CSV table of C-alpha atoms in Angstrom, one decimal:
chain,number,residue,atom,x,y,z
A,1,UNK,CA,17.9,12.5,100.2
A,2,UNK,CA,17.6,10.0,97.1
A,3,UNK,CA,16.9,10.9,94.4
A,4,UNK,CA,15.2,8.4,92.6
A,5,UNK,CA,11.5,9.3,90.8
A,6,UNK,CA,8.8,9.3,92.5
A,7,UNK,CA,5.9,6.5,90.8
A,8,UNK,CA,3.9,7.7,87.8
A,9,UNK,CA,1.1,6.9,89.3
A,10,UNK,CA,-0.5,8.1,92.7
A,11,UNK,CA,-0.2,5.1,95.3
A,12,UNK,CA,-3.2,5.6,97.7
A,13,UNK,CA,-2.9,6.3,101.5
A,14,UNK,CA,-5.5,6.0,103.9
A,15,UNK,CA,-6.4,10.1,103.7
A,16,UNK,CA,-6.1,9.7,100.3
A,17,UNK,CA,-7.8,6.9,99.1
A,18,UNK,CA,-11.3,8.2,101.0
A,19,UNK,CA,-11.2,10.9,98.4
A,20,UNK,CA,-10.5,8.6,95.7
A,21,UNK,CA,-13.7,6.7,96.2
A,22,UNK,CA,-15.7,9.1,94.7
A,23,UNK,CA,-15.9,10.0,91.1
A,24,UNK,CA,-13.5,12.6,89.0
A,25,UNK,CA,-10.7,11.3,91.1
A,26,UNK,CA,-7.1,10.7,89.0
A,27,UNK,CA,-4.7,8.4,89.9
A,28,UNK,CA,-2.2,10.1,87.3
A,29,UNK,CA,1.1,11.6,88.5
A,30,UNK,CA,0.8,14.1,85.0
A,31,UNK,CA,-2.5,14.9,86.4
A,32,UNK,CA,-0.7,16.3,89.1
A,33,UNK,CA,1.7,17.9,88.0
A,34,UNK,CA,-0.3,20.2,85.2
A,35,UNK,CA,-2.4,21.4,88.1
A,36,UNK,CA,0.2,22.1,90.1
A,37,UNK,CA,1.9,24.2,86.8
A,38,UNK,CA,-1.2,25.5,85.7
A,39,UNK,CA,-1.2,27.9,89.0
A,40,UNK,CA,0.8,29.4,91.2
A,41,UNK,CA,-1.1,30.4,95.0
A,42,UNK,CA,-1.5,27.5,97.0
A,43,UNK,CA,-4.3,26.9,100.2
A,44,UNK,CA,-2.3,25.4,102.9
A,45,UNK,CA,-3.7,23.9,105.8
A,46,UNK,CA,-1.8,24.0,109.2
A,47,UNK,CA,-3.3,23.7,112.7
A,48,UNK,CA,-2.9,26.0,114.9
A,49,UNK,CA,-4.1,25.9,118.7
A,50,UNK,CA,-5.6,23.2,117.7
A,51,UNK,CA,-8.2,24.4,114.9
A,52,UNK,CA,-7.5,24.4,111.5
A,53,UNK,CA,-6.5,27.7,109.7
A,54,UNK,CA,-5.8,27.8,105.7
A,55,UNK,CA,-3.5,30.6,104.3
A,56,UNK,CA,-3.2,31.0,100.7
A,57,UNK,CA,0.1,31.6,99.6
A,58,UNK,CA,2.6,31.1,96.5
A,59,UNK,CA,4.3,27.7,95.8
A,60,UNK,CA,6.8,26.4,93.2
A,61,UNK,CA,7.8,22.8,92.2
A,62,UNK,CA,10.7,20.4,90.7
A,63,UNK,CA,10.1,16.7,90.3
A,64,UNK,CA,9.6,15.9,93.7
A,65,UNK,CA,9.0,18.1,95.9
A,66,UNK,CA,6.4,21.1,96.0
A,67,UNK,CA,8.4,24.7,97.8
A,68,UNK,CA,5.5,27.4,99.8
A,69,UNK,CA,6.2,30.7,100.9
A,70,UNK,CA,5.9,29.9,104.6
A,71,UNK,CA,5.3,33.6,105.8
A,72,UNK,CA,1.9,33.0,107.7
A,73,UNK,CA,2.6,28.8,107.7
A,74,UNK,CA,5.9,29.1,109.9
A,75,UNK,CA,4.1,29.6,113.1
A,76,UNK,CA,2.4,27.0,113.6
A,77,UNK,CA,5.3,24.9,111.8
A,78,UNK,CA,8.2,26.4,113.7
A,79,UNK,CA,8.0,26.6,117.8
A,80,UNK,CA,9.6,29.2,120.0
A,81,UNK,CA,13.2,28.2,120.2
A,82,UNK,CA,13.0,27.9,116.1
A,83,UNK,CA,13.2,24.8,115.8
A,84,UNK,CA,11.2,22.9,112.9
A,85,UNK,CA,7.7,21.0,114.5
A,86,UNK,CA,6.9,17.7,113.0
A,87,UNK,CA,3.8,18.3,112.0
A,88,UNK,CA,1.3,17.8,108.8
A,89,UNK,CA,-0.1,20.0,106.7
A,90,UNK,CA,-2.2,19.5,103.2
A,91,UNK,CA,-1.7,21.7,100.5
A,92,UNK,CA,-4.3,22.3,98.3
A,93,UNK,CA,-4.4,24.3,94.5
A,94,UNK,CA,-7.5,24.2,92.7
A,95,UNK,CA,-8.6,25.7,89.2
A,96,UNK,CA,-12.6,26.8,88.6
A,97,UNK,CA,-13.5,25.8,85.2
A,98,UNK,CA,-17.1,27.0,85.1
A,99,UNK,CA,-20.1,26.2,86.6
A,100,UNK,CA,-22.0,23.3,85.7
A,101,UNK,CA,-26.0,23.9,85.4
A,102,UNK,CA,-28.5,20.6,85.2
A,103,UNK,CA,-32.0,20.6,84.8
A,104,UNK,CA,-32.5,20.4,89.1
A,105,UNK,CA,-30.1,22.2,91.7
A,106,UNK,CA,-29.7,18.5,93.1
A,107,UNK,CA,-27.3,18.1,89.9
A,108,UNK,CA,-25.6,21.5,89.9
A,109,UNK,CA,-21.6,21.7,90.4
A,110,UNK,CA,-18.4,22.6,89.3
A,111,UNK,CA,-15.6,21.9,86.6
A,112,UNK,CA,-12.6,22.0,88.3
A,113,UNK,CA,-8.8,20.9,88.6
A,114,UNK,CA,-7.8,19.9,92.3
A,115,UNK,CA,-4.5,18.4,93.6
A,116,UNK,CA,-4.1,17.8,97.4
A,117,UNK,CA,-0.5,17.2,99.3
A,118,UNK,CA,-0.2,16.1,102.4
A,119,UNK,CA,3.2,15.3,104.7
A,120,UNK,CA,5.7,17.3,107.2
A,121,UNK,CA,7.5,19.8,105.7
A,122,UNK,CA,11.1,20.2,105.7
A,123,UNK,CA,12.2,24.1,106.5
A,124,UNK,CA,15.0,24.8,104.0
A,125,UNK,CA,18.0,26.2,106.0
A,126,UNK,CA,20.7,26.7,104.5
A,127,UNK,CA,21.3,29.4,102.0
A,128,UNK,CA,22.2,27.6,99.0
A,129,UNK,CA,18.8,25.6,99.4
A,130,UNK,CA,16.9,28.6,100.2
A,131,UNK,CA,17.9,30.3,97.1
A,132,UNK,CA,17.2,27.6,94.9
A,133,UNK,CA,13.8,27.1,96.5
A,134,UNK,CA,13.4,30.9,96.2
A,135,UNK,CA,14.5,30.3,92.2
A,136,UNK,CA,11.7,27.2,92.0
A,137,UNK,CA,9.3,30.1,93.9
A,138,UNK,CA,10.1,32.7,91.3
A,139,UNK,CA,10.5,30.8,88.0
A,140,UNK,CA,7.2,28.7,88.9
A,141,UNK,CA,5.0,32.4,88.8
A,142,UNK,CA,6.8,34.3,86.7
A,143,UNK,CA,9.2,32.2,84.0
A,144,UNK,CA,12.1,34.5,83.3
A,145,UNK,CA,11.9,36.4,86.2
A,146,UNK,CA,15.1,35.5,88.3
A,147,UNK,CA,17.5,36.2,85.8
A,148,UNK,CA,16.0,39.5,85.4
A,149,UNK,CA,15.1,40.9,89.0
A,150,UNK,CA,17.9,41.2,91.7
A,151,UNK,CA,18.2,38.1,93.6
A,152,UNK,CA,18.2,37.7,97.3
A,153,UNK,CA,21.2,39.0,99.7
A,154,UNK,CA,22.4,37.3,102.8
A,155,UNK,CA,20.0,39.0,104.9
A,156,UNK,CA,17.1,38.8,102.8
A,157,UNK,CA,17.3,35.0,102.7
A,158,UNK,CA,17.5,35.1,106.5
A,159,UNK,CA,14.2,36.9,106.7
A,160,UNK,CA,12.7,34.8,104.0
A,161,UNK,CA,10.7,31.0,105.1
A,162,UNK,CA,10.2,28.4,102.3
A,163,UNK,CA,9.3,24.9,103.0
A,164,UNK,CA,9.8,21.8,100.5
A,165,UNK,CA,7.2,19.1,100.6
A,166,UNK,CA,7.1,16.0,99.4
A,167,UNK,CA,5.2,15.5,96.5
A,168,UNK,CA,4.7,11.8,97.1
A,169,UNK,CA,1.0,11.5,99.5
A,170,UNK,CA,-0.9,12.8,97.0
A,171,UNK,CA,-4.6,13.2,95.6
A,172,UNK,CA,-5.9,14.6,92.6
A,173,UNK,CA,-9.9,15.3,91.6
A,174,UNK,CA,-10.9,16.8,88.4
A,175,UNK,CA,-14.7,17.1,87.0
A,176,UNK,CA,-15.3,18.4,83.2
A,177,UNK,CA,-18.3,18.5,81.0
A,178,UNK,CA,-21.4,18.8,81.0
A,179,UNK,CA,-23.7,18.3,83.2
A,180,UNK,CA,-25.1,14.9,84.4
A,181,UNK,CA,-28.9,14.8,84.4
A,182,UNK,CA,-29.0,14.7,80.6
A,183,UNK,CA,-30.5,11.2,80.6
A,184,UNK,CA,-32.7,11.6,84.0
A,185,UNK,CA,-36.3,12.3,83.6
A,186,UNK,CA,-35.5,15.9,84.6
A,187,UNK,CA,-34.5,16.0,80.6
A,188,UNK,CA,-38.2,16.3,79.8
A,189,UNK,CA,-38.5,19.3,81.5
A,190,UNK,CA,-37.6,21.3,78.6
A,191,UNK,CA,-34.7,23.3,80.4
A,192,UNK,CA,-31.4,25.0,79.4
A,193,UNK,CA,-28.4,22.6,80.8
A,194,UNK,CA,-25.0,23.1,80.2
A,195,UNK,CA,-21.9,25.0,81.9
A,196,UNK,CA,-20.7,28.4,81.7
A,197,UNK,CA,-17.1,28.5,81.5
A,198,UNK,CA,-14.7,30.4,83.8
A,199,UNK,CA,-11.2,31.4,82.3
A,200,UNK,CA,-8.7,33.5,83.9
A,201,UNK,CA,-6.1,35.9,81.7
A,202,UNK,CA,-2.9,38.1,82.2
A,203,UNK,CA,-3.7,41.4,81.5
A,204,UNK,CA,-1.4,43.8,80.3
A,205,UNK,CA,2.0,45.0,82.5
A,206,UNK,CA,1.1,48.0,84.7
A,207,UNK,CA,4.6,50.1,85.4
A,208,UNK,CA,5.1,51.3,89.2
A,209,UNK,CA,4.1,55.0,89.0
A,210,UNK,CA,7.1,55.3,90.4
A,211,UNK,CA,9.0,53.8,87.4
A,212,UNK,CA,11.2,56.3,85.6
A,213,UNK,CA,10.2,56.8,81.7
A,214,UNK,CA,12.3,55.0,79.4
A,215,UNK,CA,12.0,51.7,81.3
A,216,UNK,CA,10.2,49.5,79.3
A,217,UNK,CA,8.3,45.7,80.4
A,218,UNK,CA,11.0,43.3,79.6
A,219,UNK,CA,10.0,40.6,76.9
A,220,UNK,CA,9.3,37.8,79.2
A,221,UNK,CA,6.4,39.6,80.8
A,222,UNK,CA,4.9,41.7,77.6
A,223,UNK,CA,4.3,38.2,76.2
A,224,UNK,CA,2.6,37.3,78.8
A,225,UNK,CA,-0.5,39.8,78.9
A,226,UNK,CA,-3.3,38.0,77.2
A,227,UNK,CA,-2.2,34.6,77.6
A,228,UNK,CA,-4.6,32.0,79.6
A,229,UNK,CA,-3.8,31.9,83.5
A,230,UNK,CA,-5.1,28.1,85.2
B,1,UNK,CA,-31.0,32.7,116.9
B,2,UNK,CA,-30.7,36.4,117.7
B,3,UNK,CA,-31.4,38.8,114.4
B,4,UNK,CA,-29.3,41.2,115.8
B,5,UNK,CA,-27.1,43.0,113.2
B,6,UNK,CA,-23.5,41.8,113.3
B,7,UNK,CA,-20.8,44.7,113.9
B,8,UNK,CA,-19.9,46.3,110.8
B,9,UNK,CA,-16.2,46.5,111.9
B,10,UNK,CA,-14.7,43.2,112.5
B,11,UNK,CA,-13.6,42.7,116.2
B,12,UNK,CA,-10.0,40.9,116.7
B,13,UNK,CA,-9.5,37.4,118.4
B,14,UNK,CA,-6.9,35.8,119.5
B,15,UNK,CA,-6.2,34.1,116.4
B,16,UNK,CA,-7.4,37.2,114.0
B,17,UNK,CA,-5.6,39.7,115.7
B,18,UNK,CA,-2.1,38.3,114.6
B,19,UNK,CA,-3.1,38.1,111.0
B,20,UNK,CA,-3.8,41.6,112.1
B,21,UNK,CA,-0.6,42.9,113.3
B,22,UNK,CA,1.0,42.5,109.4
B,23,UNK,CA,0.2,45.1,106.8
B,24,UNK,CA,-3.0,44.9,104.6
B,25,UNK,CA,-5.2,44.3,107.1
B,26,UNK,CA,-9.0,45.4,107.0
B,27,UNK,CA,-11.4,45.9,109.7
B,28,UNK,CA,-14.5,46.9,107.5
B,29,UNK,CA,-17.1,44.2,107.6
B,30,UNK,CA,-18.0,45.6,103.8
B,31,UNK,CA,-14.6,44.2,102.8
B,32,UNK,CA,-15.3,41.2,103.9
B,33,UNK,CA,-19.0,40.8,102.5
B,34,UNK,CA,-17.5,42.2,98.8
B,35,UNK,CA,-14.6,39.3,99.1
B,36,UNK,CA,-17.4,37.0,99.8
B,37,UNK,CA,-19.7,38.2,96.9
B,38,UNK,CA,-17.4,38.3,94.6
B,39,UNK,CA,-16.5,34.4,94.6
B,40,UNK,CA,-18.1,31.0,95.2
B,41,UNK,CA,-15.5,28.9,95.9
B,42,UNK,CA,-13.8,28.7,98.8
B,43,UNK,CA,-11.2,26.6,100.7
B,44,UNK,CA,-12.3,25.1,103.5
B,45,UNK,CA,-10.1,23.9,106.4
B,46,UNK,CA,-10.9,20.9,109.1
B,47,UNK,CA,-9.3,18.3,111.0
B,48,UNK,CA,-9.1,14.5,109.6
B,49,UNK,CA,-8.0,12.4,112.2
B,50,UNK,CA,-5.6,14.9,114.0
B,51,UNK,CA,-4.5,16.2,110.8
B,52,UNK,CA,-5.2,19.3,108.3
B,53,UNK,CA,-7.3,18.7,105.4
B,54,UNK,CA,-8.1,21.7,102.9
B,55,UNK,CA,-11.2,21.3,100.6
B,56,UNK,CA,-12.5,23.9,98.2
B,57,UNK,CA,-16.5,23.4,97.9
B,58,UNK,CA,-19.3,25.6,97.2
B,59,UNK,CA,-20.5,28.5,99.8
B,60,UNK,CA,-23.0,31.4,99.5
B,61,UNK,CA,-23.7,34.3,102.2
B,62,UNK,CA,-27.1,35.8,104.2
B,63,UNK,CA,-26.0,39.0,106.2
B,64,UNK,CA,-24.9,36.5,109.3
B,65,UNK,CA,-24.0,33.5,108.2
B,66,UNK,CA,-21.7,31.8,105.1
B,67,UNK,CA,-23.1,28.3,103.7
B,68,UNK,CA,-20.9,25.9,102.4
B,69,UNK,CA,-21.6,22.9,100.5
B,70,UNK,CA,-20.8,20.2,102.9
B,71,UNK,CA,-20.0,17.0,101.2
B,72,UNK,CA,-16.5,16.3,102.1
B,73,UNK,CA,-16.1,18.4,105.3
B,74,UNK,CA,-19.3,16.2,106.6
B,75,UNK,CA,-16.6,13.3,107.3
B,76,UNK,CA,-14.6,15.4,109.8
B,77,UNK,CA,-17.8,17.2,111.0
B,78,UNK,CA,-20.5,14.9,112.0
B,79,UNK,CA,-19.4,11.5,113.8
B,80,UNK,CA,-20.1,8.0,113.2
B,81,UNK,CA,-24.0,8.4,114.9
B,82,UNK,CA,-24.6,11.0,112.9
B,83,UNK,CA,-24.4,14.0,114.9
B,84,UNK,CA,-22.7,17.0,115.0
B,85,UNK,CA,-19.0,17.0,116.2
B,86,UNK,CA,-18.0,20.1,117.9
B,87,UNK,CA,-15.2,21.0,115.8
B,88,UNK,CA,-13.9,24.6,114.6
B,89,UNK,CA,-13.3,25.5,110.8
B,90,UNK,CA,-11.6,28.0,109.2
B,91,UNK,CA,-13.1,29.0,105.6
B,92,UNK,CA,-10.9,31.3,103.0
B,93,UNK,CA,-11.9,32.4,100.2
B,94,UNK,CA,-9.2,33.9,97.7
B,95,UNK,CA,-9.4,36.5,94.9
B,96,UNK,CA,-5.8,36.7,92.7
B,97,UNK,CA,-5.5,39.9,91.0
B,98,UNK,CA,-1.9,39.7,89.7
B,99,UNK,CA,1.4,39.4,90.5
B,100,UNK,CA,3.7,42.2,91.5
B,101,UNK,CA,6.8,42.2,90.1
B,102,UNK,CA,9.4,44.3,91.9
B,103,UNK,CA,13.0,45.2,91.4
B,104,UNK,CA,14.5,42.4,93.8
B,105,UNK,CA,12.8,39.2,93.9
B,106,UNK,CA,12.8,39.9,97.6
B,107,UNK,CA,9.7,42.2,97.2
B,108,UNK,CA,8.3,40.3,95.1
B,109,UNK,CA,4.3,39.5,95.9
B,110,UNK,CA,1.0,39.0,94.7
B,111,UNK,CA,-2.1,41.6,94.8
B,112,UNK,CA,-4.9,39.4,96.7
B,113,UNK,CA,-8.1,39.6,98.4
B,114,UNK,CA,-8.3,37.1,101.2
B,115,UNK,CA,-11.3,36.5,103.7
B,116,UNK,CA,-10.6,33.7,106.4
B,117,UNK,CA,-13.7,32.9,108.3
B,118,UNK,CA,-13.0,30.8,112.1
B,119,UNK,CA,-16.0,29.3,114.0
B,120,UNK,CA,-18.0,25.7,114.9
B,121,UNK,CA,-20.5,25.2,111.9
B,122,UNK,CA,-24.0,24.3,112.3
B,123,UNK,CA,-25.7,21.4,110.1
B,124,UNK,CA,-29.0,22.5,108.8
B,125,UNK,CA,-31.5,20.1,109.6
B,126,UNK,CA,-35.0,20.6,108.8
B,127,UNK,CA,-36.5,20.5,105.2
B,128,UNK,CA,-37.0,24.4,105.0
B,129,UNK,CA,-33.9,25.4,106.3
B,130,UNK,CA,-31.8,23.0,104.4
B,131,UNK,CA,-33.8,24.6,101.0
B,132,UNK,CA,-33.2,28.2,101.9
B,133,UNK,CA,-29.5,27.0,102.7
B,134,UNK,CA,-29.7,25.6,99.1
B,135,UNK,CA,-31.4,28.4,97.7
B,136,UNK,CA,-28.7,31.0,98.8
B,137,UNK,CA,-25.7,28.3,97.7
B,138,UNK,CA,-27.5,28.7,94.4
B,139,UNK,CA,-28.1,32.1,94.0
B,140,UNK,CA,-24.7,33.0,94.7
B,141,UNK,CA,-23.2,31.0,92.5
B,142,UNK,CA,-25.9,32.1,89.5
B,143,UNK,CA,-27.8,34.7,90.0
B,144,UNK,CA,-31.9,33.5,88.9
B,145,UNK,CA,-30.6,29.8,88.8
B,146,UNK,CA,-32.6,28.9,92.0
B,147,UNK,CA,-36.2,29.7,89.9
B,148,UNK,CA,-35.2,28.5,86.6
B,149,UNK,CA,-34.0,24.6,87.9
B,150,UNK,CA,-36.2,22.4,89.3
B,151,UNK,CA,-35.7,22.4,93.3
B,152,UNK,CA,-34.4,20.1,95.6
B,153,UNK,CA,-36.8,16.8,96.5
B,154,UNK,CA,-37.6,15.7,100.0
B,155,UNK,CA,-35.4,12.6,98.9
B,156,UNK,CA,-32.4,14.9,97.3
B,157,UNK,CA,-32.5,17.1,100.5
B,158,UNK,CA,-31.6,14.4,102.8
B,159,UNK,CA,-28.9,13.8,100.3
B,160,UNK,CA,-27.2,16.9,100.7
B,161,UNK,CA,-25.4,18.3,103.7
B,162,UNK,CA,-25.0,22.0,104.0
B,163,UNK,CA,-23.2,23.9,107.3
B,164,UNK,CA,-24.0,27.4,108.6
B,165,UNK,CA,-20.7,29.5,109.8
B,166,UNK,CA,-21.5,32.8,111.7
B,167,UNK,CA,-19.8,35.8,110.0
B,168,UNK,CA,-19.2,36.9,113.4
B,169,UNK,CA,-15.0,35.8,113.6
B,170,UNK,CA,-13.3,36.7,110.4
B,171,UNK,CA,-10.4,38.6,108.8
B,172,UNK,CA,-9.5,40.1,105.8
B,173,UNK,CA,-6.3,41.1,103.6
B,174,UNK,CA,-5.7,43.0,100.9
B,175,UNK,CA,-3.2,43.9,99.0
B,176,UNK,CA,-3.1,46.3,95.9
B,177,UNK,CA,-0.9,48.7,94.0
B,178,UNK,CA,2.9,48.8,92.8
B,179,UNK,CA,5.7,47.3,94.2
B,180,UNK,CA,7.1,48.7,97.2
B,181,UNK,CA,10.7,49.1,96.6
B,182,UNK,CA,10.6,52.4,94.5
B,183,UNK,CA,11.9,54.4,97.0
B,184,UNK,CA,14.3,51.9,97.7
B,185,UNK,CA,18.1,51.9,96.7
B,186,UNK,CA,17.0,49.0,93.9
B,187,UNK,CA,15.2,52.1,92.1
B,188,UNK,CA,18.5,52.7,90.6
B,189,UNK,CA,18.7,49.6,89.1
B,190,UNK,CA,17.3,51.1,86.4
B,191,UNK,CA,14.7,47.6,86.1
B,192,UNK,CA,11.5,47.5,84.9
B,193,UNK,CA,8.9,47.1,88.2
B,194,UNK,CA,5.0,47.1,88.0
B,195,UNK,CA,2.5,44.6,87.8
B,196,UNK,CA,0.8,42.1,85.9
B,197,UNK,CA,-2.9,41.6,86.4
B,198,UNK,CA,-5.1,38.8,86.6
B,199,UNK,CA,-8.8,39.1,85.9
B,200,UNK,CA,-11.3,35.7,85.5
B,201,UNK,CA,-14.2,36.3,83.3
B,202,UNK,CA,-17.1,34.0,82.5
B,203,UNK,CA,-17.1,32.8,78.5
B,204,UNK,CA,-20.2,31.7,76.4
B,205,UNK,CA,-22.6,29.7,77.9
B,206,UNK,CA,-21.8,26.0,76.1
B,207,UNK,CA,-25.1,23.7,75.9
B,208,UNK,CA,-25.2,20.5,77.1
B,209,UNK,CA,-24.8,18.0,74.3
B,210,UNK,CA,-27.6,15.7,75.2
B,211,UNK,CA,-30.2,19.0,74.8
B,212,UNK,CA,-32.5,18.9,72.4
B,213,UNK,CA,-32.1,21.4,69.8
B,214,UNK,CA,-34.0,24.3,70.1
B,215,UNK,CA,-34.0,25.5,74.3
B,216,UNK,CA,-31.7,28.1,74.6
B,217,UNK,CA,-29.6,29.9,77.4
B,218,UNK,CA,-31.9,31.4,79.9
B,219,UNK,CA,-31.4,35.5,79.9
B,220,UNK,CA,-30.0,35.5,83.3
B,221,UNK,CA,-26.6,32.7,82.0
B,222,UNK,CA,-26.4,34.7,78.6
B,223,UNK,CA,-26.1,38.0,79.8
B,224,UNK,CA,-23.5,36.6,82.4
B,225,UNK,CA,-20.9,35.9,79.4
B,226,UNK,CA,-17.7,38.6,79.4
B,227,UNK,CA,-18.6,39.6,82.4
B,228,UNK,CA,-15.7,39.3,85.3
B,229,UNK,CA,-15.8,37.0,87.8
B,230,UNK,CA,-13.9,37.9,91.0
């Protein structure tokens, strides 16, 4: 694999560029990017027996490639004799802002953050690449963690599924502010408009009951309790 | 349509019943209708030509069928002559309540509420029951919104798609609590285990700039400030 950069900006495909014809949409590879580290549980779409089925599950990324937990994903990705199956799949996070109230229900929506991938993933295999994708798993949801926690053995890597995707096919739509009947003749109605933000937070570390007294939260997750989440 | 009541527990398919076999799992159609309450955004899968495409958009529930707002799915879902393409969806909606942080990254996992929703979707067609489809999209999403703003036109109706998806196929996981590996041999690694929660609330109701001074926040957006979403 190369390893050159991928572009700074977001070159348009044919699945792509449909969603990029209508407004909010950002072309911005740092668009990208900061909603893909602003979260940590993707959707991903596979299909299986021909419908379409959408698993939410954890993801991690480096500069090119997003990594998901492919627990549920692998079975419709890898086929009896375990073998990888070339198919697509579209992997969508997405961040609720608030809710976005007009004067009519017509104009009514949503802030949000959303960044859709698309392309065949690649099954890591071997275990070098499976821990490091584990590592990119870990560090992406909880920064500090895999240094800390015991890392995976030889058979636990075995039993563990992570894909990398590319994060070249990409799209990215994000809608903020207020709302946009503000000039419509619905303004003369005399209504409330506005949004009413949504805003997620850590809350303070809960120890397993089952945790002996004496062991204490290590720092990298007490500072974390309050802190903004999205 | 039959008014029958749907089954309160949630019978397994094919494609439910191996979501099924894994731990987590609940039968109880009240966990499914709380998932669904407690959110208004969900992800919604379908099939762009021959591949997966995962959209989050609005939805809102009646005691048999889930709504969702149908702007982008209407490209996959109704064909070129305008009618309805026979195609199955799968709707998830996700709740993230922390992360659970165990003594080996192995057991590492998240504490989720997940409802996944399979069927064929029905386009509302006429005036009235594209307005009550409208009316329960709104309502779910903010509570007294539908007879505060000022309803849909005949006009702004035929603008807006909206699919009906019978409850009837769906399952649900859950997962809550500690970590499971305090019983394990990694107990007496003598690391701190537990988890860190996640909890969204809704902030202050922020006015739209272009509002006149002097209307202010209708009772039922104030009183919805602090309170938790989720």
């Amino acid at each position: 694999m190369t390893h050159t950069e991928l572009p700074r900006t977001l070159a348009p495909t044919e699945r792509t560029r449909l969603r990029r014809m209508k407004e909010k949409a950002s072309f911005e590879r740092s668009d990208l990017e900061a909603i893909l580290d602003a979260g940590f549980v993707c959707h991903l779409g596979v299909i299986v027996d021909g419908d379409p089925m959408v698993v939410p599950t954890v993801y991690g990324r480096d500069e090119r490639n997003l990594y998901v937990h492919g627990s549920v994903a692998s079975r419709s990705l890898v086929n009896a004799e375990g073998d990888d199956v070339d198919a697509t799949i579209c992997v969508t996070v997405t961040h609720v802002d608030g809710l976005v109230l007009a004067r009519s229900v017509f104009e009514h929506g949503v802030n949000y953050r959303c960044a859709m991938i698309y392309g065949t993933p690649r099954r890591l295999v071997d275990d070098a690449e499976k821990t490091e994708g584990l590592r990119i798993l870990t560090e992406h949801a909880t920064p500090g963690q895999w240094d800390y926690a015991r890392r995976p053995t030889r058979k636990e890597l075995a039993a563990t599924t992570v894909f990398a995707l590319s994060l070249e096919e990409a799209s990215v739509k994000i809608r903020t502010g207020a709302p946009d009947d503000g000039d419509s003749p619905d303004a003369a109605l005399g209504l409330w408009a506005g949004t009413l933000p949504l805003t997620s937070r850590w809350g303070a570390p809960t120890a397993d009951p089952a945790l002996p007294s004496g062991i204490t939260a290590p720092a990298h997750i007490v500072a974390r309790a309050g802190t903004r989440q999205g």
